[in-house]
Each structure stands twice: as C-alpha cells, then as structure tokens.
C-alpha positions as MATLAB code, in Angstrom:
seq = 'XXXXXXXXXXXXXXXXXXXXXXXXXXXXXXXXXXXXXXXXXXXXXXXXXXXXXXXXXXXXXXXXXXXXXXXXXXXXXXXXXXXXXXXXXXXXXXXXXXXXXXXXXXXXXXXXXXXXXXXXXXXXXXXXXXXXXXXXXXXXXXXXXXXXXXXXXXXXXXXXXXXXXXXXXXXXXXXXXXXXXXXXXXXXXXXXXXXXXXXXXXXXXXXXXXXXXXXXXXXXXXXXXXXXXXXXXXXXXXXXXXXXXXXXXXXXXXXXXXXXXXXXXXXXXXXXXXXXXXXXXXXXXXXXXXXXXXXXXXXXXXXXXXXXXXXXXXXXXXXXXXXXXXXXXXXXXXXXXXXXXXXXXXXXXXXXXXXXXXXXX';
ca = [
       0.000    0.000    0.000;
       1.643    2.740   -1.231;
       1.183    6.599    1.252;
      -1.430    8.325   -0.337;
      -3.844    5.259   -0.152;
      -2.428    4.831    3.436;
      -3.483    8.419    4.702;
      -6.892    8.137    2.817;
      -7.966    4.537    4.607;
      -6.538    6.628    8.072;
      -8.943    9.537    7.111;
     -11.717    6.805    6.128;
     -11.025    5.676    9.781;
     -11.123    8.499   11.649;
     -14.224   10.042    9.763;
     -15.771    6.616   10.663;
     -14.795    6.921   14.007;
     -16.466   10.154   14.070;
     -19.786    8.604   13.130;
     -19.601    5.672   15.684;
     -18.766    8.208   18.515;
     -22.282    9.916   17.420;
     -24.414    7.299   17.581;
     -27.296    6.396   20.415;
     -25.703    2.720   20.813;
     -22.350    3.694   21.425;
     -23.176    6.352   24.076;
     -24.836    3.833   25.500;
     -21.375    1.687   26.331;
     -19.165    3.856   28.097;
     -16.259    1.168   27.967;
     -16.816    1.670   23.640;
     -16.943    5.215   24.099;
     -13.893    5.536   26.095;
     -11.989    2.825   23.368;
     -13.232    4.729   19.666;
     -12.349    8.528   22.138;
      -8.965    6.954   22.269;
      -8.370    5.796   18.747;
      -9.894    9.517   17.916;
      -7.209   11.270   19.474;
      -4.502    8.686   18.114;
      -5.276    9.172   14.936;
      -6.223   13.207   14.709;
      -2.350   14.589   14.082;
      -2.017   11.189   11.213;
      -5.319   12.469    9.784;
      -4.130   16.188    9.693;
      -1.204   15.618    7.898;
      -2.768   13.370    5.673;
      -5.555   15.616    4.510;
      -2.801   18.587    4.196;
      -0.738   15.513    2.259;
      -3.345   14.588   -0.239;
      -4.199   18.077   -0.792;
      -0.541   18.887   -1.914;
      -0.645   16.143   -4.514;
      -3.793   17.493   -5.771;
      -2.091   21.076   -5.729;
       0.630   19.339   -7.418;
      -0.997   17.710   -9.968;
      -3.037   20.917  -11.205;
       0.096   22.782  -11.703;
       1.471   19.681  -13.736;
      -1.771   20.155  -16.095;
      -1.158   23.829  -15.764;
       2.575   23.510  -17.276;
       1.193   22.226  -20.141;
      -1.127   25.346  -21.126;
       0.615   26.426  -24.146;
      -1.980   29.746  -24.491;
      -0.414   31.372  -21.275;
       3.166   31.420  -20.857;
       3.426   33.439  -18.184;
       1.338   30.526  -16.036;
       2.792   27.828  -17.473;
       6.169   29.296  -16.266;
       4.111   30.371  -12.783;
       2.567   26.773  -12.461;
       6.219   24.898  -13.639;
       7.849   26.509  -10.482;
       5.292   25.728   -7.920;
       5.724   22.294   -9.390;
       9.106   22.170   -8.726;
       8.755   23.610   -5.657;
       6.339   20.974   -4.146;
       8.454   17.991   -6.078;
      11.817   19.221   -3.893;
      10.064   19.401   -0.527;
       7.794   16.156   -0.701;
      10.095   13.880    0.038;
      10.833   15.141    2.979;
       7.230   15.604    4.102;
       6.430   12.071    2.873;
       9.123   10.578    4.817;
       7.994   12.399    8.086;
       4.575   11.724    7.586;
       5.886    7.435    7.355;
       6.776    7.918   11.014;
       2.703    8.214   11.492;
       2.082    5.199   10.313;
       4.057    3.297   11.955;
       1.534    0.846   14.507;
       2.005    2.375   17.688;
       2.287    0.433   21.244;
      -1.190    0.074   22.618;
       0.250    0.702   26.259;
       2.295    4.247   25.520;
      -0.704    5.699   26.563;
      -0.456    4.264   29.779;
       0.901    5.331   33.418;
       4.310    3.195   34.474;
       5.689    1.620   37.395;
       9.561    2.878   37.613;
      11.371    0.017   39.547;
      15.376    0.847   40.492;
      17.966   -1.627   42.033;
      21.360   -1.204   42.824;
      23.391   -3.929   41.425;
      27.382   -3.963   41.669;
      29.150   -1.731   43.946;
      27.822   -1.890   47.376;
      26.947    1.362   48.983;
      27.851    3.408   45.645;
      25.609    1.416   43.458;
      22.601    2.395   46.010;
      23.548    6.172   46.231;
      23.622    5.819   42.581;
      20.047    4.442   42.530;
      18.893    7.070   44.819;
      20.627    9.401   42.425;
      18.303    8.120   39.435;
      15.151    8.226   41.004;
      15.643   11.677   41.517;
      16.568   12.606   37.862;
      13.157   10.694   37.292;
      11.307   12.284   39.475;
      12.700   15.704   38.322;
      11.952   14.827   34.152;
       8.662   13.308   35.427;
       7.770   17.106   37.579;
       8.949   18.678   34.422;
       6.201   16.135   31.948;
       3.519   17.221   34.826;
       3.664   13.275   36.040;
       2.598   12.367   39.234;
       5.009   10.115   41.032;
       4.150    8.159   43.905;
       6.506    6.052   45.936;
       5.014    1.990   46.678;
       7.933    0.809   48.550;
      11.377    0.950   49.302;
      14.594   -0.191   50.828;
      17.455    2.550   51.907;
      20.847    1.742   51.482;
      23.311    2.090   54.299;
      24.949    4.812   53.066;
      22.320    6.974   51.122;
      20.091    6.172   47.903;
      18.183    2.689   47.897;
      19.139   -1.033   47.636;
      15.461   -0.794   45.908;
      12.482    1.375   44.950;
       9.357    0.869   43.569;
       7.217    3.826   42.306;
       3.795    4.397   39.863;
       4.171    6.682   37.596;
       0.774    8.514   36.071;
       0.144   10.961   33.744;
      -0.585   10.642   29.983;
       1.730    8.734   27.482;
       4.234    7.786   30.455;
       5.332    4.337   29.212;
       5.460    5.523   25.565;
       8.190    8.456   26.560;
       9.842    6.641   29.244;
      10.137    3.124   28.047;
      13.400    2.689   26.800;
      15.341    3.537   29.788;
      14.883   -0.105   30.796;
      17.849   -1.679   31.252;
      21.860   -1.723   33.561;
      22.595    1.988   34.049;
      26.363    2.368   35.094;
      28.342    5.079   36.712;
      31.990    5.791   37.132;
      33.030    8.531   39.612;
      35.043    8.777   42.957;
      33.090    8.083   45.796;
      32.541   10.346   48.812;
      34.500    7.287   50.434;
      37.274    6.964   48.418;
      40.475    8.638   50.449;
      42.440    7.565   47.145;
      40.739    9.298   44.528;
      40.126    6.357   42.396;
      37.331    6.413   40.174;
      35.060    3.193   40.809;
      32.232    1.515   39.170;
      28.766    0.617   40.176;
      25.448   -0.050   38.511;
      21.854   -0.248   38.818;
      18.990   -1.135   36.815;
      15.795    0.216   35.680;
      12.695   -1.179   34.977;
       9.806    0.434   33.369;
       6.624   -1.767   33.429;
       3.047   -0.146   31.667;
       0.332    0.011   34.312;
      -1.943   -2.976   33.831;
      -5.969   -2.741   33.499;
      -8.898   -4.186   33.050;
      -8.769   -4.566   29.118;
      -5.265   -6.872   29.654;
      -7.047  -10.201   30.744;
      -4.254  -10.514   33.390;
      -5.993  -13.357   35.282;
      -4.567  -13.839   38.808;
      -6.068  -16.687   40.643;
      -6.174  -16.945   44.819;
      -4.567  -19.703   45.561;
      -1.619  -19.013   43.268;
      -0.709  -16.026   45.615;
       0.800  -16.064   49.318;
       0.025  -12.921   50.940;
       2.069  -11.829   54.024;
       1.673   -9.083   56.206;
       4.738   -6.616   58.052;
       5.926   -3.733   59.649;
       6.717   -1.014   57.564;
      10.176    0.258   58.466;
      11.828    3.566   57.707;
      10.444    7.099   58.016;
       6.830    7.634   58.725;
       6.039    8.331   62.466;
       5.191    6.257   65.487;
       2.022    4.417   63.452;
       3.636    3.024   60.782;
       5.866    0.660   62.868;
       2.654   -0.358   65.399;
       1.027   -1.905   62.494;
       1.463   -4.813   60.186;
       0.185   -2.675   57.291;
       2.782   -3.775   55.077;
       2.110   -6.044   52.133;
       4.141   -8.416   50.692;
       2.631  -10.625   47.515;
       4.308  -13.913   46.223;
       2.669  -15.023   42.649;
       3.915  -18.411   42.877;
       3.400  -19.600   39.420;
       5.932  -16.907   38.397;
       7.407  -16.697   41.638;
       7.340  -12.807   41.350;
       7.404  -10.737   44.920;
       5.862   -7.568   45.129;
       5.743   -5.274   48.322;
       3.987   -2.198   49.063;
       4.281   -0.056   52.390;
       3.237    3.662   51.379;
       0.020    3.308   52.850;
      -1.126    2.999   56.511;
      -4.195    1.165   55.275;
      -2.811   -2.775   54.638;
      -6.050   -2.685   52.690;
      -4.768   -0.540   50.192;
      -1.449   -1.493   50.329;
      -2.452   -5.340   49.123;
      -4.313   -2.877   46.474;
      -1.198   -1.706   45.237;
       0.912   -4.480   45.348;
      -1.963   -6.240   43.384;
      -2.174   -3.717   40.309;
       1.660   -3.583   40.665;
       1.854   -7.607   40.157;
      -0.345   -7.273   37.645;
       1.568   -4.367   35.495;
       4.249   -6.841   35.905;
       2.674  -10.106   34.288;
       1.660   -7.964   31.577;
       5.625   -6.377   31.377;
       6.641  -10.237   31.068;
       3.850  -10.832   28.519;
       4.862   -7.987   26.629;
       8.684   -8.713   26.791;
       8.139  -12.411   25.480;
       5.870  -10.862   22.323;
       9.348   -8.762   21.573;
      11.700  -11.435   22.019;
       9.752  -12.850   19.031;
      10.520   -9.654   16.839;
      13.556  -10.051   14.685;
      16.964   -9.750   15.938;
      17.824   -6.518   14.895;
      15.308   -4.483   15.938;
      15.557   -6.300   19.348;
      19.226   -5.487   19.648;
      18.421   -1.502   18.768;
      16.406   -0.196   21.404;
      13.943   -2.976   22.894;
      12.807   -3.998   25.792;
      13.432   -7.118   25.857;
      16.934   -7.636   27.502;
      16.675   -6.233   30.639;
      20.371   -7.726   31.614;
      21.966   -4.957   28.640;
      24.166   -2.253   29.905;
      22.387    0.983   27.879;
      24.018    3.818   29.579;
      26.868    5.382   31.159;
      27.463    8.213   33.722;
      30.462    9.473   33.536;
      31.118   12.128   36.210;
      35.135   12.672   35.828;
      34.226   13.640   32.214;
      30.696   15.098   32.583;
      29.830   12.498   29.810;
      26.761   10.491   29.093;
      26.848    7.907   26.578;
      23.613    5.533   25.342;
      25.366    2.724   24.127;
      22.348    1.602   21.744;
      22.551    4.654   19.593;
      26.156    5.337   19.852;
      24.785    8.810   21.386;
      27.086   11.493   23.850;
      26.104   14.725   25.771;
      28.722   16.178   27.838;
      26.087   17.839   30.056;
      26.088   15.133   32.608;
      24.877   17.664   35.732;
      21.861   18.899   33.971;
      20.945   15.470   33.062;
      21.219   14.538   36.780;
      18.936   16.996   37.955;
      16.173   15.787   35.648;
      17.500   16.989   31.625;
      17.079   13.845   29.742;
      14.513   14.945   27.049;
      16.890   15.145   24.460;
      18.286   11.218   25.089;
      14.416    9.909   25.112;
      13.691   11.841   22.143;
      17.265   10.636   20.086;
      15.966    6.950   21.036;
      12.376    7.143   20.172;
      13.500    8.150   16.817;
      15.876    5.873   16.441;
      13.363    3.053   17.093;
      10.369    4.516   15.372;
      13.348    4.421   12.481;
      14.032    0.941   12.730;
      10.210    0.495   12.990;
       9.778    1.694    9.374;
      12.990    0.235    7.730;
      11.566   -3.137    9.478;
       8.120   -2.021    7.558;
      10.069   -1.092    3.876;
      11.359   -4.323    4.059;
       8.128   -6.294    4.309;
       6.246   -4.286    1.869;
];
C-alpha cells in the first residue's frame, strides 16, 4: 500500500470513528466510548497531515496540467515553479509523515511503574540508585507526572538497595520506556580517600500500568500474601502496624511489596495492580523477544540484563550505548535533563520500525 492510499484509509477511519462516537448505541457503552475517544485522538495529528498531504498532490498535480497550457506562458512558467517547488520538498514531508504510520504500542498511553535496584558496587551502586530516582522524578515534575513512591529499601549509606514507584500521567510508558535496562556510573566516591574512580550499577525497569482490558488473570490460591511492619520514616504508626504487604505469585514466583500506605487494605491494592503491570511487562517482553533480531538489539525492551548507559562524572559524559549517542552535560541530566536522550531513542526506534516495515512491503 503505497502513502497516499495509506493516509486516505486513516482519514476513512477516523471520519468513521467520528460517526460511531455519534451514535445512540455507542453512548450507551461507556467502555466503547472511552476505546473509539482513544483511537480519535490517536489518529487526529495522522489524519491532519494526511488531509494537508493529499491536498498537496492534488495542488501538485493541477500545476502539472497547468505547465502544459501552451496559451499562457506566463502561467505555465508560474505553475512549472510551484511544481518544482512541491516535487523538492515532498520527500521530505512524505518521509515524516511514514513515522505516522508506523503501529504504535497500545500501552504508551499508559501510566508506568519505575522500579530501580542497585546492582554492583555496594553502597555506591545504592547512592547511585537514589541518584536516578531523583533525575526521574525531576523529568517526570517537568512532563507534569505524578510520582508516587510503593515501597522501598534505603541503602546504608544513602540512595536505595530498591524502589518501587507508579508513575501517572498521559503517554508515560510511551516516553519513558526505553530507559529499561543496567545503568552504570563511574566517579570517585565520597568514600574513596584515594581518589580512584570506581564503578557501580543499577537497573531500571519500566513496566506499563496494567488494566482491566489486559485479561491478566490472577487466581487466589496461586498467591501467598504476608503481612509486616513497615520500616523507615513515617512516624510512630507506621511501625505499630502490620500494614505492610508483601505478595508472592507463585506460578511466576514474582514478589511484590507495598508499604506507602497505613491502610494494609490498600497497600495489598497496590501491590496487586503492581503484580499485575508486571505479568503484563513479562507478557509484553516475550511478544518482543519474538521480533527479529535486529530491531531487538536496537532499542527494545526485551533484555533487561543490557548495559544501555553510562554516567560518567570525571568527564561530565553520558553515553547511550544503543545509539552510539554522547552529551557532555552530565549535571543537567542529573537533575532531571534527559529529554533530548528519550527523544534521540524514540527516533531511532520509530526508524528501525519503518525500515523493518520497507522491508516487508
């Protein structure tokens, strides 16, 4: 299917779309409503550019006939360079409006859960950890995201051995995505008498927040629920209770914990929808281990053992070693400046996306 007969069956879509959203029976399902509002707004800037696409080729094509009007020179030379000058800049148009059509991720639109752990390095790799977080929760501030803590565990020293957070807002797993994987630092420690630059790591997970349209069936007696004391900061009550939740899904033998809450009511809650944003991360991550090697080995999600990044504070350096990409702005980064890294890697796999496309057409 060649573009133009790609952005007319999106406009056919959308103006169908439009119809559906009008009539009696689909105001009457809310859950319908809520699914065709959602395809509406994914489709509206595809449609726009399409309609302004289509439109230029019909432009284009009237000065073409217009060249050819031997009884008025003066147009024919008028329509000949408006031909040429919409022949020079549709290619580039064309190509940008490809990216469109590439099938988008039915969970970008989704919230996230943001899980860190320090790996290698002891109390380093948990400062470190603490150290990410923050830059998340400073990009996520900037995004207007809402970020709210579920659990974690402080390392001796500063940062966390773990944390677990939801992250909500709109499109949060379709920006933030990619920065699963082994994040690794090199810097002196606070510790270090010596000087010596050492090297620690920890890795980030990014899981879309499950619902009700995922069929993520969880049954009870494939779960072992335990109760405890919250520890760390949070007043005299938090330690009197066991309002702590810890879930085991033993089929998968994944352990989720919550403690934010006082309530252990809403704490199994959590630690529920957070279970179940992780069945669906595993589903999700088996569906692109099937994809083909290359794009897998770009910018996927799928190995979540890959070293993507490194922080390089002697140097002030950054460097995302899946696009070969290096900023040298390492403190602004730190307090939260990573826009321009999420936006170099979403290109780069909506890229791979299309050449992956080109070569099945």
């Amino acid at each position: 299917m060649d573009l133009r007969d790609q952005a007319r069956k999106a406009i056919e879509r959308y103006e169908e779309i439009e119809h559906k959203l009008q009539s009696p029976d689909t105001l009457a399902d809310q859950a319908k409503v809520r699914d065709l509002s959602k395809q509406h707004k994914d489709l509206q800037e595809t449609v726009e550019q399409s309609r302004v696409y289509l439109e230029t080729l019909g432009d284009l094509d009237n000065w073409r006939k217009a060249m050819n009007d031997s009884s008025d020179p003066e147009m024919a030379a008028l329509a000949r360079e408006e031909a040429n000058r919409i022949t020079e800049s549709l290619p580039e148009f064309e190509h940008a409006l490809s990216f469109l059509f590439i099938p988008k991720d039915p969970a970008d639109s989704r919230g996230a859960v943001l899980e860190i752990r320090a790996g290698t390095g002891g109390d380093e790799a948990s400062i470190f950890a603490g150290d990410l977080f923050r830059m998340y929760q400073y990009y996520c501030d900037s995004r207007g995201w809402k970020v709210e803590v579920l659990s974690n565990s402080e390392g001796t020293a500063g940062g966390f051995k773990e944390v677990l957070a939801e992250v909500t807002g709109d499109g949060v797993y379709g920006v933030m995505k990619y920065e699963s994987g082994v994040h690794r630092v090199q810097r002196v420690p606070d510790t270090e008498t010596q000087g010596r630059v050492h090297t620690s790591a920890a890795t980030v997970v990014i899981m879309p927040i499950a619902d009700e349209m995922d069929d993520i069936q969880i049954k009870d007696e494939d779960l072992k629920i335990d109760t405890f004391r919250a520890g760390g900061a949070g007043g005299q009550h938090i330690n009197k209770t066991d309002s702590a939740v810890r879930i085991t899904h033993l089929p998968s033998g994944m352990v989720v914990a919550c403690q934010d809450e006082r309530s252990q009511h809403k704490n199994r809650a959590k630690a529920m929808n957070v279970l179940r944003s992780r069945l669906l991360d595993a589903r999700l991550a088996e569906s692109e281990a099937k994809e083909s090697a290359a794009r897998k080995a770009l910018v996927g999600t799928g190995d979540r053992s890959a070293k993507i990044r490194t922080y390089n504070f002697p140097q002030g350096r950054l460097t995302d070693h899946r696009i070969n990409l290096t900023i040298y702005k390492l403190d602004a980064v730190m307090k939260g400046d990573i826009q321009e890294i999420i936006d170099a890697l979403a290109l780069e796999a909506s890229a791979e996306k299309l050449r992956a496309l080109e070569r099945q057409g």
